[in-house]
Amino acid sequence: DTEVTQTPKHLVMGMTNKKSLKCEQHMGHRAMYWYKQKAKKPPELMFVYSYEKLSINESVPSRFSPECPNSSLLNLHLHALQPEDSALYLCASSQGTGQGPNYGYTFGSGTRLTVV
Amino acid sequence: AQTVTQSQPEMSVQEAETVTLSCTYDTSESNYYLFWYKQPPSRQMILVIRQEAYKQQNATENRFSVNFQKAAKSFSLKISDSQLGDTAMYFCAFIRYNNNDMRFGAGTRLTVKP
């Protein structure tokens, strides 16, 4: 299995809702990532989990809460979002640091989030 | 901080022709990796090619090759025999050796015309 699977593919939520984005990989990768991508812009790094521990938080507002239950799963919990949080949310995975050369990240196809 | 610059917002090429996309980066590191990713309308980021900074030989993957100039901090992508399926956004990316913080350039939208 060489894929990163993200669910759901599309999500519409109100500003008072609580929802979660899910990401799964079975490549034995030990690093997982959340990126946010606005239209016609590059992906922006949000969070990095390395060996199931949060290693990078790019000053993301607390209404976004990441969780890594195990080495294969990554969640992003959403609460009280704003319309400007509407974007494509990409999950990625890679070998952990110290595991040899960096062969790049494998990305999922993303969740298109719309906040109304 | 590392920055990645793609100075061509949009480019077009005729099918079967060759096109080169530009990328420059700024870093004080000596060991790092560079990548080109493709993002078609299906929105999935697809790895096209990678380059290890300590290797002088330019990477090649079928129709895709790079011109890596470490001293000039330049990393361009050449696509030969362009195909309609090459139409996509192309992002140049940088990551420091033994780190987890891949950063992307602004992207170049490539259109291959029949």
Tab-separated table of C-alpha atoms in Angstrom:
chain	number	residue	atom	x	y	z
A	1	ASP	CA	0.000	0.000	0.000
A	2	THR	CA	1.628	3.239	-1.154
A	3	GLU	CA	-1.230	5.622	-0.461
A	4	VAL	CA	-2.282	8.204	2.050
A	5	THR	CA	-6.053	8.093	2.505
A	6	GLN	CA	-7.977	11.148	3.668
A	7	THR	CA	-11.609	11.288	4.698
A	8	PRO	CA	-13.934	12.944	4.044
A	9	LYS	CA	-13.140	14.326	0.598
A	10	HIS	CA	-15.527	17.239	1.072
A	11	LEU	CA	-16.849	18.823	4.264
A	12	VAL	CA	-19.210	21.727	4.846
A	13	MET	CA	-19.524	22.882	8.439
A	14	GLY	CA	-21.023	25.740	10.357
A	15	MET	CA	-18.986	27.995	12.576
A	16	THR	CA	-20.346	26.342	15.729
A	17	ASN	CA	-19.808	22.767	14.566
A	18	LYS	CA	-17.196	20.273	15.677
A	19	LYS	CA	-15.801	17.977	13.019
A	20	SER	CA	-12.697	15.878	12.398
A	21	LEU	CA	-10.536	15.168	9.389
A	22	LYS	CA	-8.890	11.770	9.184
A	23	CYS	CA	-5.715	10.550	7.521
A	24	GLU	CA	-4.318	7.024	7.306
A	25	GLN	CA	-1.200	5.436	5.846
A	26	HIS	CA	0.186	1.905	5.939
A	27	MET	CA	3.652	2.501	4.496
A	28	GLY	CA	5.404	2.310	7.840
A	29	HIS	CA	6.131	6.030	7.732
A	30	ARG	CA	6.924	7.566	11.105
A	31	ALA	CA	6.296	11.216	10.245
A	32	MET	CA	2.913	12.678	9.347
A	33	TYR	CA	1.908	16.172	8.379
A	34	TRP	CA	-1.035	18.530	7.994
A	35	TYR	CA	-0.874	21.237	5.352
A	36	LYS	CA	-3.433	23.929	4.522
A	37	GLN	CA	-3.779	25.074	0.919
A	38	LYS	CA	-5.800	28.052	-0.213
A	39	ALA	CA	-6.830	28.369	-3.848
A	40	LYS	CA	-3.930	29.087	-6.222
A	41	LYS	CA	-1.457	29.068	-3.326
A	42	PRO	CA	1.180	26.571	-2.197
A	43	PRO	CA	0.560	24.226	0.725
A	44	GLU	CA	1.400	25.772	4.092
A	45	LEU	CA	2.722	23.584	6.872
A	46	MET	CA	0.470	23.396	9.946
A	47	PHE	CA	1.599	20.474	12.097
A	48	VAL	CA	4.231	17.751	12.073
A	49	TYR	CA	4.122	14.534	14.042
A	50	SER	CA	7.362	12.609	14.313
A	51	TYR	CA	7.271	9.155	15.928
A	52	GLU	CA	3.732	9.985	17.143
A	53	LYS	CA	4.831	13.121	18.975
A	54	LEU	CA	3.961	16.647	17.903
A	55	SER	CA	7.240	18.175	16.763
A	56	ILE	CA	6.132	21.269	14.832
A	57	ASN	CA	3.145	23.567	15.342
A	58	GLU	CA	3.356	26.510	12.977
A	59	SER	CA	1.486	28.850	15.329
A	60	VAL	CA	-1.832	27.411	14.229
A	61	PRO	CA	-4.933	28.754	16.055
A	62	SER	CA	-6.250	26.496	18.801
A	63	ARG	CA	-9.487	25.913	16.908
A	64	PHE	CA	-7.387	23.350	15.011
A	65	SER	CA	-6.349	20.432	17.221
A	66	PRO	CA	-4.189	17.624	15.820
A	67	GLU	CA	-4.055	14.110	17.178
A	68	CYS	CA	-1.903	11.111	16.309
A	69	PRO	CA	-3.481	8.009	17.919
A	70	ASN	CA	-0.862	5.674	16.418
A	71	SER	CA	1.814	5.599	13.748
A	72	SER	CA	-0.729	5.007	10.950
A	73	LEU	CA	-3.404	7.545	11.847
A	74	LEU	CA	-3.562	11.313	12.002
A	75	ASN	CA	-6.598	13.380	12.877
A	76	LEU	CA	-7.343	17.071	12.733
A	77	HIS	CA	-10.138	18.170	15.053
A	78	LEU	CA	-11.975	21.316	14.052
A	79	HIS	CA	-14.032	23.546	16.336
A	80	ALA	CA	-15.461	27.052	15.994
A	81	LEU	CA	-13.866	27.643	12.635
A	82	GLN	CA	-14.121	30.863	10.663
A	83	PRO	CA	-15.056	31.263	6.987
A	84	GLU	CA	-11.425	32.155	6.214
A	85	ASP	CA	-10.452	28.648	7.328
A	86	SER	CA	-12.108	27.292	4.191
A	87	ALA	CA	-9.352	25.559	2.232
A	88	LEU	CA	-7.978	22.264	1.024
A	89	TYR	CA	-6.404	20.354	3.913
A	90	LEU	CA	-3.676	17.967	2.839
A	91	CYS	CA	-2.219	15.161	4.873
A	92	ALA	CA	1.206	13.711	4.066
A	93	SER	CA	3.570	11.114	5.433
A	94	SER	CA	7.259	10.289	5.127
A	95	GLN	CA	10.003	8.268	6.667
A	96	GLY	CA	11.009	9.560	10.055
A	97	THR	CA	14.189	11.561	10.457
A	98	GLY	CA	17.198	9.371	11.029
A	99	GLN	CA	15.758	6.615	8.850
A	100	GLY	CA	18.018	7.247	5.879
A	101	PRO	CA	17.684	9.533	2.823
A	102	ASN	CA	14.605	11.696	2.481
A	103	TYR	CA	12.549	10.416	-0.435
A	104	GLY	CA	9.932	13.117	-0.122
A	105	TYR	CA	6.432	13.129	1.220
A	106	THR	CA	3.483	11.063	0.052
A	107	PHE	CA	0.348	13.202	-0.010
A	108	GLY	CA	-3.306	12.330	0.256
A	109	SER	CA	-5.849	13.870	-2.096
A	110	GLY	CA	-7.066	16.257	0.575
A	111	THR	CA	-10.279	17.333	2.242
A	112	ARG	CA	-12.016	20.334	0.720
A	113	LEU	CA	-13.391	22.217	3.728
A	114	THR	CA	-16.000	24.933	3.477
A	115	VAL	CA	-16.972	26.889	6.599
A	116	VAL	CA	-20.350	28.625	6.378
B	1	ALA	CA	14.703	30.611	7.387
B	2	GLN	CA	14.612	28.916	4.034
B	3	THR	CA	12.755	30.485	1.110
B	4	VAL	CA	11.809	29.016	-2.241
B	5	THR	CA	11.071	31.279	-5.206
B	6	GLN	CA	9.303	30.378	-8.423
B	7	SER	CA	9.271	33.443	-10.634
B	8	GLN	CA	6.996	32.091	-13.393
B	9	PRO	CA	3.333	32.118	-12.262
B	10	GLU	CA	2.144	30.654	-15.560
B	11	MET	CA	3.682	28.931	-18.560
B	12	SER	CA	2.414	27.162	-21.631
B	13	VAL	CA	3.989	24.756	-24.092
B	14	GLN	CA	2.903	22.934	-27.202
B	15	GLU	CA	2.453	19.203	-26.983
B	16	ALA	CA	5.716	17.326	-27.720
B	17	GLU	CA	7.833	20.424	-27.055
B	18	THR	CA	10.240	21.016	-24.164
B	19	VAL	CA	9.662	23.447	-21.306
B	20	THR	CA	11.789	24.526	-18.352
B	21	LEU	CA	10.387	25.706	-15.028
B	22	SER	CA	12.607	27.816	-12.766
B	23	CYS	CA	13.181	27.626	-9.027
B	24	THR	CA	15.637	29.378	-6.764
B	25	TYR	CA	16.069	28.950	-3.042
B	26	ASP	CA	17.883	30.559	-0.209
B	27	THR	CA	19.548	28.649	2.585
B	28	SER	CA	22.672	28.645	4.698
B	29	GLU	CA	22.592	24.853	4.964
B	30	SER	CA	24.965	22.654	2.965
B	31	ASN	CA	22.918	19.448	3.149
B	32	TYR	CA	19.337	19.444	2.002
B	33	TYR	CA	16.886	17.971	-0.486
B	34	LEU	CA	14.994	19.578	-3.335
B	35	PHE	CA	11.828	18.294	-4.959
B	36	TRP	CA	9.425	19.073	-7.729
B	37	TYR	CA	5.790	18.199	-7.080
B	38	LYS	CA	2.947	18.217	-9.580
B	39	GLN	CA	-0.632	19.051	-8.562
B	40	PRO	CA	-3.204	18.373	-11.300
B	41	PRO	CA	-6.843	19.477	-10.983
B	42	SER	CA	-7.487	16.255	-9.069
B	43	ARG	CA	-5.520	18.160	-6.372
B	44	GLN	CA	-3.258	15.326	-5.197
B	45	MET	CA	0.384	16.350	-4.845
B	46	ILE	CA	2.518	13.951	-6.878
B	47	LEU	CA	6.287	13.716	-6.509
B	48	VAL	CA	7.958	14.270	-9.873
B	49	ILE	CA	11.650	14.258	-9.034
B	50	ARG	CA	14.052	14.700	-6.126
B	51	GLN	CA	17.636	15.901	-5.793
B	52	GLU	CA	20.070	15.434	-2.936
B	53	ALA	CA	22.225	18.517	-2.487
B	54	TYR	CA	25.435	16.606	-1.893
B	55	LYS	CA	25.099	14.852	-5.262
B	56	GLN	CA	26.398	16.888	-8.182
B	57	GLN	CA	24.746	14.676	-10.775
B	58	ASN	CA	21.419	16.045	-11.961
B	59	ALA	CA	18.435	13.800	-11.268
B	60	THR	CA	16.438	12.347	-14.175
B	61	GLU	CA	13.092	10.542	-14.233
B	62	ASN	CA	12.021	9.584	-17.747
B	63	ARG	CA	10.917	12.841	-19.473
B	64	PHE	CA	11.708	14.930	-16.392
B	65	SER	CA	15.170	16.196	-15.529
B	66	VAL	CA	16.621	18.910	-13.348
B	67	ASN	CA	19.447	21.393	-13.658
B	68	PHE	CA	20.806	21.723	-10.141
B	69	GLN	CA	23.251	24.559	-9.617
B	70	LYS	CA	24.190	24.474	-5.935
B	71	ALA	CA	26.395	27.564	-5.921
B	72	ALA	CA	23.704	29.583	-7.657
B	73	LYS	CA	20.980	27.984	-5.499
B	74	SER	CA	19.000	27.148	-8.603
B	75	PHE	CA	16.906	24.056	-9.304
B	76	SER	CA	15.054	24.100	-12.627
B	77	LEU	CA	12.814	21.371	-14.022
B	78	LYS	CA	12.918	20.401	-17.693
B	79	ILE	CA	9.995	18.526	-19.167
B	80	SER	CA	10.733	16.926	-22.528
B	81	ASP	CA	8.149	15.706	-25.048
B	82	SER	CA	5.363	17.494	-23.118
B	83	GLN	CA	2.071	15.639	-22.888
B	84	LEU	CA	-1.457	16.899	-22.244
B	85	GLY	CA	-1.386	15.062	-18.924
B	86	ASP	CA	1.498	17.269	-17.786
B	87	THR	CA	-0.952	20.167	-17.405
B	88	ALA	CA	-0.848	20.998	-13.698
B	89	MET	CA	0.551	23.268	-10.994
B	90	TYR	CA	4.207	22.545	-10.354
B	91	PHE	CA	5.711	23.305	-6.959
B	92	CYS	CA	9.381	23.401	-6.097
B	93	ALA	CA	10.091	22.297	-2.522
B	94	PHE	CA	13.013	22.381	-0.104
B	95	ILE	CA	13.741	20.466	3.058
B	96	ARG	CA	16.768	20.575	5.292
B	97	TYR	CA	18.683	17.400	5.896
B	98	ASN	CA	17.256	15.402	8.800
B	99	ASN	CA	14.287	17.731	9.249
B	100	ASN	CA	10.521	17.542	8.790
B	101	ASP	CA	9.663	21.011	7.509
B	102	MET	CA	9.215	20.869	3.738
B	103	ARG	CA	8.532	24.318	2.278
B	104	PHE	CA	7.071	25.097	-1.109
B	105	GLY	CA	7.487	27.811	-3.691
B	106	ALA	CA	4.479	29.732	-4.958
B	107	GLY	CA	4.031	27.370	-7.896
B	108	THR	CA	3.974	27.562	-11.694
B	109	ARG	CA	0.800	26.745	-13.595
B	110	LEU	CA	1.781	24.809	-16.711
B	111	THR	CA	-0.621	24.339	-19.603
B	112	VAL	CA	0.232	21.912	-22.396
B	113	LYS	CA	-1.586	22.856	-25.586
B	114	PRO	CA	-2.566	20.340	-28.280
